[in-house]
Backbone as ProteinMPNN parsed JSONL, in Angstrom:
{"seq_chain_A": "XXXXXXXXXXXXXXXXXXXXXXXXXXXXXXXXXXXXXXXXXXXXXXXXXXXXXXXXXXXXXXXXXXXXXXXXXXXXXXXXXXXXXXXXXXXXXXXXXXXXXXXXXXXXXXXXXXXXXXXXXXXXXXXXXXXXXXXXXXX", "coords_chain_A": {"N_chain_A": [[0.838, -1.179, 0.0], [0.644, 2.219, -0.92], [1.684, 5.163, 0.817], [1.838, 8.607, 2.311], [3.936, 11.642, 1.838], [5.623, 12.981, -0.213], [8.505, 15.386, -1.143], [10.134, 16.97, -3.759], [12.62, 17.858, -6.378], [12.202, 18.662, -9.482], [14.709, 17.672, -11.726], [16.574, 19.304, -14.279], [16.515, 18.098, -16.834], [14.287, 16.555, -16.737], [13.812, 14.455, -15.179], [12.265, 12.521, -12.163], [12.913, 11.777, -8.508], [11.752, 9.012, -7.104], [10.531, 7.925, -4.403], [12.601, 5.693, -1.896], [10.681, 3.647, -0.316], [8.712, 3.784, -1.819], [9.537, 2.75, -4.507], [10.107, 0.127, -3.406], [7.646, -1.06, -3.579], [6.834, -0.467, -6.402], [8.764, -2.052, -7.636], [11.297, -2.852, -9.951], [10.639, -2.025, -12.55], [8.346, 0.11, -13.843], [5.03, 1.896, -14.188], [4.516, 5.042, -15.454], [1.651, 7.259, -16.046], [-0.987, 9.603, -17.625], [-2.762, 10.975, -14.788], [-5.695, 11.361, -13.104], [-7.074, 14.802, -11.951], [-5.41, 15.885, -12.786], [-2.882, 15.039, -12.211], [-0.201, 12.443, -11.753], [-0.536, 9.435, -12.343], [1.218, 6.666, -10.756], [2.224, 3.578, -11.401], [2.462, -0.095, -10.246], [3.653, -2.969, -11.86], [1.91, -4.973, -11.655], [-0.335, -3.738, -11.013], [-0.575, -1.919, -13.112], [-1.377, -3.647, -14.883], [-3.941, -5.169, -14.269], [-5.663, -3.159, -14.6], [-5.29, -2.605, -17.335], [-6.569, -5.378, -17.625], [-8.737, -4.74, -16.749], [-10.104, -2.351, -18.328], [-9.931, -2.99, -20.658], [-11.991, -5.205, -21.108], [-13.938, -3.915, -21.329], [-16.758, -2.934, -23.031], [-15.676, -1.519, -26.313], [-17.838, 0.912, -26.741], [-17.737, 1.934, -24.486], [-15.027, 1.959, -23.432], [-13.248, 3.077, -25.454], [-12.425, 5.744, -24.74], [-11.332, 5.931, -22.131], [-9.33, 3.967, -22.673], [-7.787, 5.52, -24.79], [-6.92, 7.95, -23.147], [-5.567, 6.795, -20.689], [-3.702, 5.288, -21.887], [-2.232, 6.16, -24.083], [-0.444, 7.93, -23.944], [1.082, 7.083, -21.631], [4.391, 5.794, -20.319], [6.932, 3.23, -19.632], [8.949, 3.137, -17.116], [11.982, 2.86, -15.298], [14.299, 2.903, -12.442], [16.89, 5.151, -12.215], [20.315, 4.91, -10.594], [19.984, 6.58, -8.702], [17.763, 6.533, -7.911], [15.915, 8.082, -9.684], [13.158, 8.521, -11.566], [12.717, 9.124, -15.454], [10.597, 11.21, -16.799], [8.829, 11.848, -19.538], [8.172, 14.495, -21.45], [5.542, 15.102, -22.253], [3.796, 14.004, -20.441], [5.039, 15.702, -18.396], [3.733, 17.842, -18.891], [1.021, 17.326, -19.211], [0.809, 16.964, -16.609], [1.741, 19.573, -15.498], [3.928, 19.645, -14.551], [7.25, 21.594, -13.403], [9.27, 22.484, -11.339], [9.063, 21.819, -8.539], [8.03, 19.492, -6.961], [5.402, 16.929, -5.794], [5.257, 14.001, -4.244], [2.721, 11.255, -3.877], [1.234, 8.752, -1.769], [-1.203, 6.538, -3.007], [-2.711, 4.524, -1.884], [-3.029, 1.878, -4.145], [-1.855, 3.036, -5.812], [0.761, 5.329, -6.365], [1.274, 8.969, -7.005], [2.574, 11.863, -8.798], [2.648, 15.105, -8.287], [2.566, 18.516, -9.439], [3.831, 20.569, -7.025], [2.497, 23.107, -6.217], [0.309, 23.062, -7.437], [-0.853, 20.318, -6.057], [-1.37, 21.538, -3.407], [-3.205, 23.049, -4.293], [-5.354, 21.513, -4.817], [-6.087, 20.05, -2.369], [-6.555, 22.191, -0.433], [-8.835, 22.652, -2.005], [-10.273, 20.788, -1.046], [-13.226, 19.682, 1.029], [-14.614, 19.535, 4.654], [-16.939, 18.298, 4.081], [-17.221, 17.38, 1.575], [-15.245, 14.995, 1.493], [-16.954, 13.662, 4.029], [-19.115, 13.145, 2.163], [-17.646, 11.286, 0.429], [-16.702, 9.458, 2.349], [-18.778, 8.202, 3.837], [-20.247, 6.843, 0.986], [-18.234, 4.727, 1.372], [-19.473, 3.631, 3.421], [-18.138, 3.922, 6.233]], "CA_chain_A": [[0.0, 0.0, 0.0], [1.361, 3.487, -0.847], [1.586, 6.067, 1.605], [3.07, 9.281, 2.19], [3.589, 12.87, 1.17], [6.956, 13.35, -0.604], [8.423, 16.352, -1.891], [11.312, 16.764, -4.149], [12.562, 18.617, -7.047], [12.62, 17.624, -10.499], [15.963, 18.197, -12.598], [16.258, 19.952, -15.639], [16.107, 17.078, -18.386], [12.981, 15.945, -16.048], [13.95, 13.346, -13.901], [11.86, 12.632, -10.305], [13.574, 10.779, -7.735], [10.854, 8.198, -6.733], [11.271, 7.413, -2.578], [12.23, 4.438, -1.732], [9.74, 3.185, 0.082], [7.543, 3.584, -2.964], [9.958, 1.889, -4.955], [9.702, -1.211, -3.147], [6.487, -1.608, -4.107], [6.691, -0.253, -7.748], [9.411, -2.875, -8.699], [12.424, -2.445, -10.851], [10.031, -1.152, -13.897], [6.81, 0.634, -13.716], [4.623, 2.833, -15.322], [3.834, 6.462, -15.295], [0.409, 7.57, -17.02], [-1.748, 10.681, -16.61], [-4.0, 10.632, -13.964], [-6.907, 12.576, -12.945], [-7.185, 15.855, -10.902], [-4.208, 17.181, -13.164], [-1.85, 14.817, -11.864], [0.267, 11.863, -12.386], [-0.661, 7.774, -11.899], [2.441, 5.689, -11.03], [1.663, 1.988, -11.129], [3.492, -1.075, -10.705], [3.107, -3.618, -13.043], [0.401, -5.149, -11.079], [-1.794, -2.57, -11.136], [-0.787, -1.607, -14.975], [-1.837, -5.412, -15.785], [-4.848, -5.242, -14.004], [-5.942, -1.598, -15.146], [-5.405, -2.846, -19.038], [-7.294, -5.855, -17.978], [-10.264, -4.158, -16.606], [-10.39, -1.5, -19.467], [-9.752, -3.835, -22.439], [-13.127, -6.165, -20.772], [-15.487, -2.819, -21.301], [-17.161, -2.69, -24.529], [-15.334, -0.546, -27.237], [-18.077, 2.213, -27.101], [-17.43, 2.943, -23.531], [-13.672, 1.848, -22.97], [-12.118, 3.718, -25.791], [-12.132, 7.124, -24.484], [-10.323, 5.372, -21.085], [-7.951, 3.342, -23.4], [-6.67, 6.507, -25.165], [-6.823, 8.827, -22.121], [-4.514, 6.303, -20.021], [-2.412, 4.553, -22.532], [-1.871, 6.523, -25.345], [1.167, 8.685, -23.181], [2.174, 5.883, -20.493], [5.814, 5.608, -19.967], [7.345, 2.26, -18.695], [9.846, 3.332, -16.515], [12.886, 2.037, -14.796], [14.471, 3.906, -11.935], [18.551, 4.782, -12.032], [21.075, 3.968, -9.302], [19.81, 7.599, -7.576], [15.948, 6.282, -7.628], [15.271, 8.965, -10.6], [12.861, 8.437, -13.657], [12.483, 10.386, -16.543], [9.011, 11.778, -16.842], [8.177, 12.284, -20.786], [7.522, 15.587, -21.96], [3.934, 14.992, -22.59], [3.69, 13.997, -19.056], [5.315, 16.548, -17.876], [3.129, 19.295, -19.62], [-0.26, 16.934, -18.332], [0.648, 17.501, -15.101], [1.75, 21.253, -15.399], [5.042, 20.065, -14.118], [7.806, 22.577, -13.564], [10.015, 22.169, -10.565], [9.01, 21.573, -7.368], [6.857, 18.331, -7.372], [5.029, 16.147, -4.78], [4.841, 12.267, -5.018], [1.738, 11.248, -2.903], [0.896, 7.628, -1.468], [-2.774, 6.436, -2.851], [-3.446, 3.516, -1.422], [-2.875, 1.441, -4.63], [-0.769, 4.205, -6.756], [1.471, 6.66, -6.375], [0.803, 10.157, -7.712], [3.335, 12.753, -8.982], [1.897, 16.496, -8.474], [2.933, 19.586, -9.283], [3.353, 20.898, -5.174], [1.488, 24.149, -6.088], [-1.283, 22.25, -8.078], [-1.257, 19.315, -5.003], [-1.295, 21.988, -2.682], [-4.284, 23.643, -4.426], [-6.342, 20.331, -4.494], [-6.127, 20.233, -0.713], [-6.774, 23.16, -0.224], [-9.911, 22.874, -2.345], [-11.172, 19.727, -0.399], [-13.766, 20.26, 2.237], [-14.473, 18.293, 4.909], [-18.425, 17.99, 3.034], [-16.669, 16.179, 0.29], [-14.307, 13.938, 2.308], [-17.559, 12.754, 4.423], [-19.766, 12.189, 1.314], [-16.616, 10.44, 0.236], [-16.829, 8.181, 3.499], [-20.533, 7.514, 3.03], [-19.498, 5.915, 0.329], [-17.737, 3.034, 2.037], [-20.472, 3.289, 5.037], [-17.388, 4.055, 7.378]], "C_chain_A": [[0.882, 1.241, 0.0], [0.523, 4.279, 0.221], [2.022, 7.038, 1.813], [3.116, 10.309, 1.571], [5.025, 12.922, 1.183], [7.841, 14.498, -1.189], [9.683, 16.275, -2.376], [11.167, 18.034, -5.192], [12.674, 17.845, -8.536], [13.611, 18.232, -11.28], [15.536, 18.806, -13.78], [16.216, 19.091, -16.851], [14.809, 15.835, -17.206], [12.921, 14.539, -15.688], [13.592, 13.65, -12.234], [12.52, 11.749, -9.639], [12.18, 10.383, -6.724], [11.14, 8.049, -5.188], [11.214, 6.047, -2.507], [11.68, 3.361, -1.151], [8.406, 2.791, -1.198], [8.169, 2.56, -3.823], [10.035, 0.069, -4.861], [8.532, -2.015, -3.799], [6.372, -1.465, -5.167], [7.452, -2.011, -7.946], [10.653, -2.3, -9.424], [11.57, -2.1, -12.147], [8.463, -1.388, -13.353], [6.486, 1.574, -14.325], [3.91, 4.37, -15.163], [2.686, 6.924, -16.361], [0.09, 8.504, -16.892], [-2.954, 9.874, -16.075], [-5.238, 11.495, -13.676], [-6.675, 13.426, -11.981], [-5.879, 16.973, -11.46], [-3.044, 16.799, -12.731], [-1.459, 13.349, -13.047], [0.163, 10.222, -11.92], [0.611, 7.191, -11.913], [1.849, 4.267, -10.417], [2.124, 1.055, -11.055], [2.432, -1.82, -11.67], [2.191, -4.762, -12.399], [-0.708, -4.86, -11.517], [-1.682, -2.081, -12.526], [-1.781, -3.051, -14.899], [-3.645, -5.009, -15.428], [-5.838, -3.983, -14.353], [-6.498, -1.869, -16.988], [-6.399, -4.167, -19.161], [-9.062, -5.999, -17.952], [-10.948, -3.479, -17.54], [-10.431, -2.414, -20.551], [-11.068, -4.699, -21.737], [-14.045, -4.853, -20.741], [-15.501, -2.688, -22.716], [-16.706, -1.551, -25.115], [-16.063, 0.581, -27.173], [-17.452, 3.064, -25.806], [-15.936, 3.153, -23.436], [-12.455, 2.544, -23.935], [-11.42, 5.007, -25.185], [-10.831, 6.808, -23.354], [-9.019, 5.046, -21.888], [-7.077, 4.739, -24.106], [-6.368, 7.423, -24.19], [-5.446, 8.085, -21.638], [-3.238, 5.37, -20.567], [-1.857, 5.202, -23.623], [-0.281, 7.669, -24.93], [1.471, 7.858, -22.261], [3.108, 6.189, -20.809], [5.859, 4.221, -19.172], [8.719, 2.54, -18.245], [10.94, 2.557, -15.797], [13.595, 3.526, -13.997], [16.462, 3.939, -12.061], [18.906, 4.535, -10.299], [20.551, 5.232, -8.458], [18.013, 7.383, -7.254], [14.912, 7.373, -8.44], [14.5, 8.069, -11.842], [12.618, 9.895, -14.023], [10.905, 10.533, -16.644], [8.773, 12.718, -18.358], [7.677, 13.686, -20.894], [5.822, 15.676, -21.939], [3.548, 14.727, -21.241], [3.868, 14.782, -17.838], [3.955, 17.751, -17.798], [1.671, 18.911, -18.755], [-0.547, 17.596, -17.153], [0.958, 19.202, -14.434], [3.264, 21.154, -13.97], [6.694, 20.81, -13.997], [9.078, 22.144, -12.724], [9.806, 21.546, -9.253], [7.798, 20.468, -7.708], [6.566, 17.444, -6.105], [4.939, 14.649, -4.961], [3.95, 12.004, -3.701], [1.79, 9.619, -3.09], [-0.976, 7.661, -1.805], [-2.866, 5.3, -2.943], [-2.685, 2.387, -2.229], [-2.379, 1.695, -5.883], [-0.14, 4.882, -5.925], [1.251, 7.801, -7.073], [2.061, 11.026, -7.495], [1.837, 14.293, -9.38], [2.906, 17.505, -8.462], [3.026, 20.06, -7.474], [2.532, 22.003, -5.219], [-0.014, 23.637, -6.302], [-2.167, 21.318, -6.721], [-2.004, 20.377, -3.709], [-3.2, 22.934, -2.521], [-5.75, 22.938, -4.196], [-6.643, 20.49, -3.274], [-6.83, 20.602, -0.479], [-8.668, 23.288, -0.231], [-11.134, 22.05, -2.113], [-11.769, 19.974, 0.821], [-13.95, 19.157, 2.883], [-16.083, 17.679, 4.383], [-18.045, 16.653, 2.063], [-16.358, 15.018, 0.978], [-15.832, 12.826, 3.408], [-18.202, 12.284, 3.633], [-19.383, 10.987, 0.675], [-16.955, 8.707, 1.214], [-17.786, 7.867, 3.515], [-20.429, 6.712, 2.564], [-18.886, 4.224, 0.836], [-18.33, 2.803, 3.434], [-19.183, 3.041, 6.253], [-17.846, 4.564, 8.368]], "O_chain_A": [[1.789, 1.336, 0.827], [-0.676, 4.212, 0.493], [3.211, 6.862, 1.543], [2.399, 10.301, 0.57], [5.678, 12.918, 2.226], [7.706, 14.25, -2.387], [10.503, 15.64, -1.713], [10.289, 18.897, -5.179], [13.121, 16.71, -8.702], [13.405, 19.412, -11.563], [14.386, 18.836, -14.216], [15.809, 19.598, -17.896], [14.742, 14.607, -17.141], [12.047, 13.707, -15.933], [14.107, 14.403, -11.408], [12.771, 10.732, -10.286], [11.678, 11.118, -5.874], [12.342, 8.095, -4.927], [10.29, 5.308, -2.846], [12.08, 2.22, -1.385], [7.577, 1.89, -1.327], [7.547, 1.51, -3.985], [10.028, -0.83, -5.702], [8.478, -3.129, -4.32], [5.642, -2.368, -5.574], [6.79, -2.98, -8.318], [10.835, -1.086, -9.328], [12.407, -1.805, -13.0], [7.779, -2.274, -12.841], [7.281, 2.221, -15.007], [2.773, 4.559, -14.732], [2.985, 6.897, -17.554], [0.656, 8.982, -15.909], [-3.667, 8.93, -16.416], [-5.461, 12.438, -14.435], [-6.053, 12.977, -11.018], [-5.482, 18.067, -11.06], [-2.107, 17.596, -12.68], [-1.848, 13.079, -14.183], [0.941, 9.883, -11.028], [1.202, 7.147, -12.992], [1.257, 4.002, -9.37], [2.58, 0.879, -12.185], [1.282, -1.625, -12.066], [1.815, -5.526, -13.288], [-1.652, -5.378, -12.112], [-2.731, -1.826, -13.118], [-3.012, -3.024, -14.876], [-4.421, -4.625, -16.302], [-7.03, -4.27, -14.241], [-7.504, -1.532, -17.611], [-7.01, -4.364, -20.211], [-9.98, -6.627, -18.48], [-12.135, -3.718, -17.762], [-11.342, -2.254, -21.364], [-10.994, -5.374, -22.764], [-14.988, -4.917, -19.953], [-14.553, -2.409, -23.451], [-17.139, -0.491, -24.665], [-15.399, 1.576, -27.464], [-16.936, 4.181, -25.799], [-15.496, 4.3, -23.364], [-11.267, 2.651, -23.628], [-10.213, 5.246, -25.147], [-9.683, 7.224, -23.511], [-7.948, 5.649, -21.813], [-5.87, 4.899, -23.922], [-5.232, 7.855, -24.391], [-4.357, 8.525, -22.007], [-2.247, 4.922, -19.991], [-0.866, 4.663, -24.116], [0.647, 7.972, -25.679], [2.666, 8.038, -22.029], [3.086, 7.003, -21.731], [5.072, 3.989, -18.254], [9.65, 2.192, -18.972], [10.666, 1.358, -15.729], [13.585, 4.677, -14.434], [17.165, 2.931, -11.997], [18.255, 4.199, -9.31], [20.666, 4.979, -7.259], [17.293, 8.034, -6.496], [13.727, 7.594, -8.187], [14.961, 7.298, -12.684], [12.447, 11.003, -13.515], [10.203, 9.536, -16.469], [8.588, 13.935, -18.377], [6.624, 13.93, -20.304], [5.191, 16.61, -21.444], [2.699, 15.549, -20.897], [3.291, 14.732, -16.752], [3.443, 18.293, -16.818], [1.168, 19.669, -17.926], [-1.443, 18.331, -16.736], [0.586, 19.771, -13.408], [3.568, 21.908, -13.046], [7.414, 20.275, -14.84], [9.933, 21.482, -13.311], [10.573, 20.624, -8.977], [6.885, 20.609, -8.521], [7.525, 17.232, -5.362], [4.464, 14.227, -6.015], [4.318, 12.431, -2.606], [2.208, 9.1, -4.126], [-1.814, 8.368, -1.245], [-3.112, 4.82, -4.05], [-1.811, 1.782, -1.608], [-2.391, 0.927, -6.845], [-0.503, 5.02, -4.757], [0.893, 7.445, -8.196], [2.623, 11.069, -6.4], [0.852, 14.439, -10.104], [3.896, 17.496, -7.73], [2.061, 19.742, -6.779], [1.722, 22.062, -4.293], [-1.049, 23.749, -5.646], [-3.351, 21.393, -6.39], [-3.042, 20.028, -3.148], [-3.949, 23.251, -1.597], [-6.791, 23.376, -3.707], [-7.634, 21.189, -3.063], [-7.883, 20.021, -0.218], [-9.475, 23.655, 0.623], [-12.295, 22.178, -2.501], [-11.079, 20.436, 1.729], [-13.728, 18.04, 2.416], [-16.209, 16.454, 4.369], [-18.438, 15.494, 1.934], [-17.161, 14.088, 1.055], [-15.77, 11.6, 3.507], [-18.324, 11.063, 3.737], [-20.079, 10.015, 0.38], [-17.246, 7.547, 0.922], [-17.824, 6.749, 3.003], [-20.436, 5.632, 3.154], [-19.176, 3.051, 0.6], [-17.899, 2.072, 4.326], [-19.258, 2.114, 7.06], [-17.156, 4.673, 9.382]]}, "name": "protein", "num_of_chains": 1, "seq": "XXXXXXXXXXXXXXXXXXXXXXXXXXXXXXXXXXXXXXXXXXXXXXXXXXXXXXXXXXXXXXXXXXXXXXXXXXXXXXXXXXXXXXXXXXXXXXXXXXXXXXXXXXXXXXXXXXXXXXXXXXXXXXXXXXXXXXXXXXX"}
């Protein structure tokens, strides 16, 4: 299970240094996608597999839009000896990343955010939401 609020910087030919705690659980290759809220999905290859095999089992009218949304920019990553990946241009730009970047623990991803953007989400969560949220799983 990911966990965890990370902050780092990202270099100038756009490499994040993953934590290694997260790493454990990614694996020696995993995959960066966009994600929703303006950020960034990191997945091991678990959760890729199971992601491509949930989407590819929904009928073509609904599952294309998904299939090109989350696969059509993926990255399969691999981290170097400092625990950096490269983060694709196009990935970059998704996420409206710049320099300062957050890597968040969700549960069953990891998320790369901009820290202003992450910061703004937050920000913009009430606790209204967060209980309709919990509703939800009758907590």
């Amino acid at each position: 299970m990911f966990s965890g609020e990370y902050r780092h910087n990202m270099d100038p030919k756009g490499r994040v240094t993953v934590p290694s705690k997260f790493r454990e659980d990614l694996g020696e290759r995993f995959y960066v996608c966009k994600g929703l809220d303006g950020c960034l999905f990191v997945l091991s290859q678990e959760q890729w597999d199971k992601l491509v095999e949930k989407v590819s089992a929904m009928p073509l009218a609904q599952g294309k839009g998904i299939q090109r949304y989350f696969f059509s920019g993926a990255a399969e990553v691999e981290p170097d000896k400092q625990g950096r990946v490269l983060i694709p241009p196009n990935l970059r730009e998704h996420a409206g990343l710049q320099k300062d970047v957050t890597l968040i623990g969700a549960a069953t991803r990891a998320e790369i955010w901009d820290t202003e953007r992450w910061e703004a989400y937050n920000n913009s969560q009430t606790e209204e939401d967060l209980q309709e949220a919990m509703n939800c799983l009758s907590f």
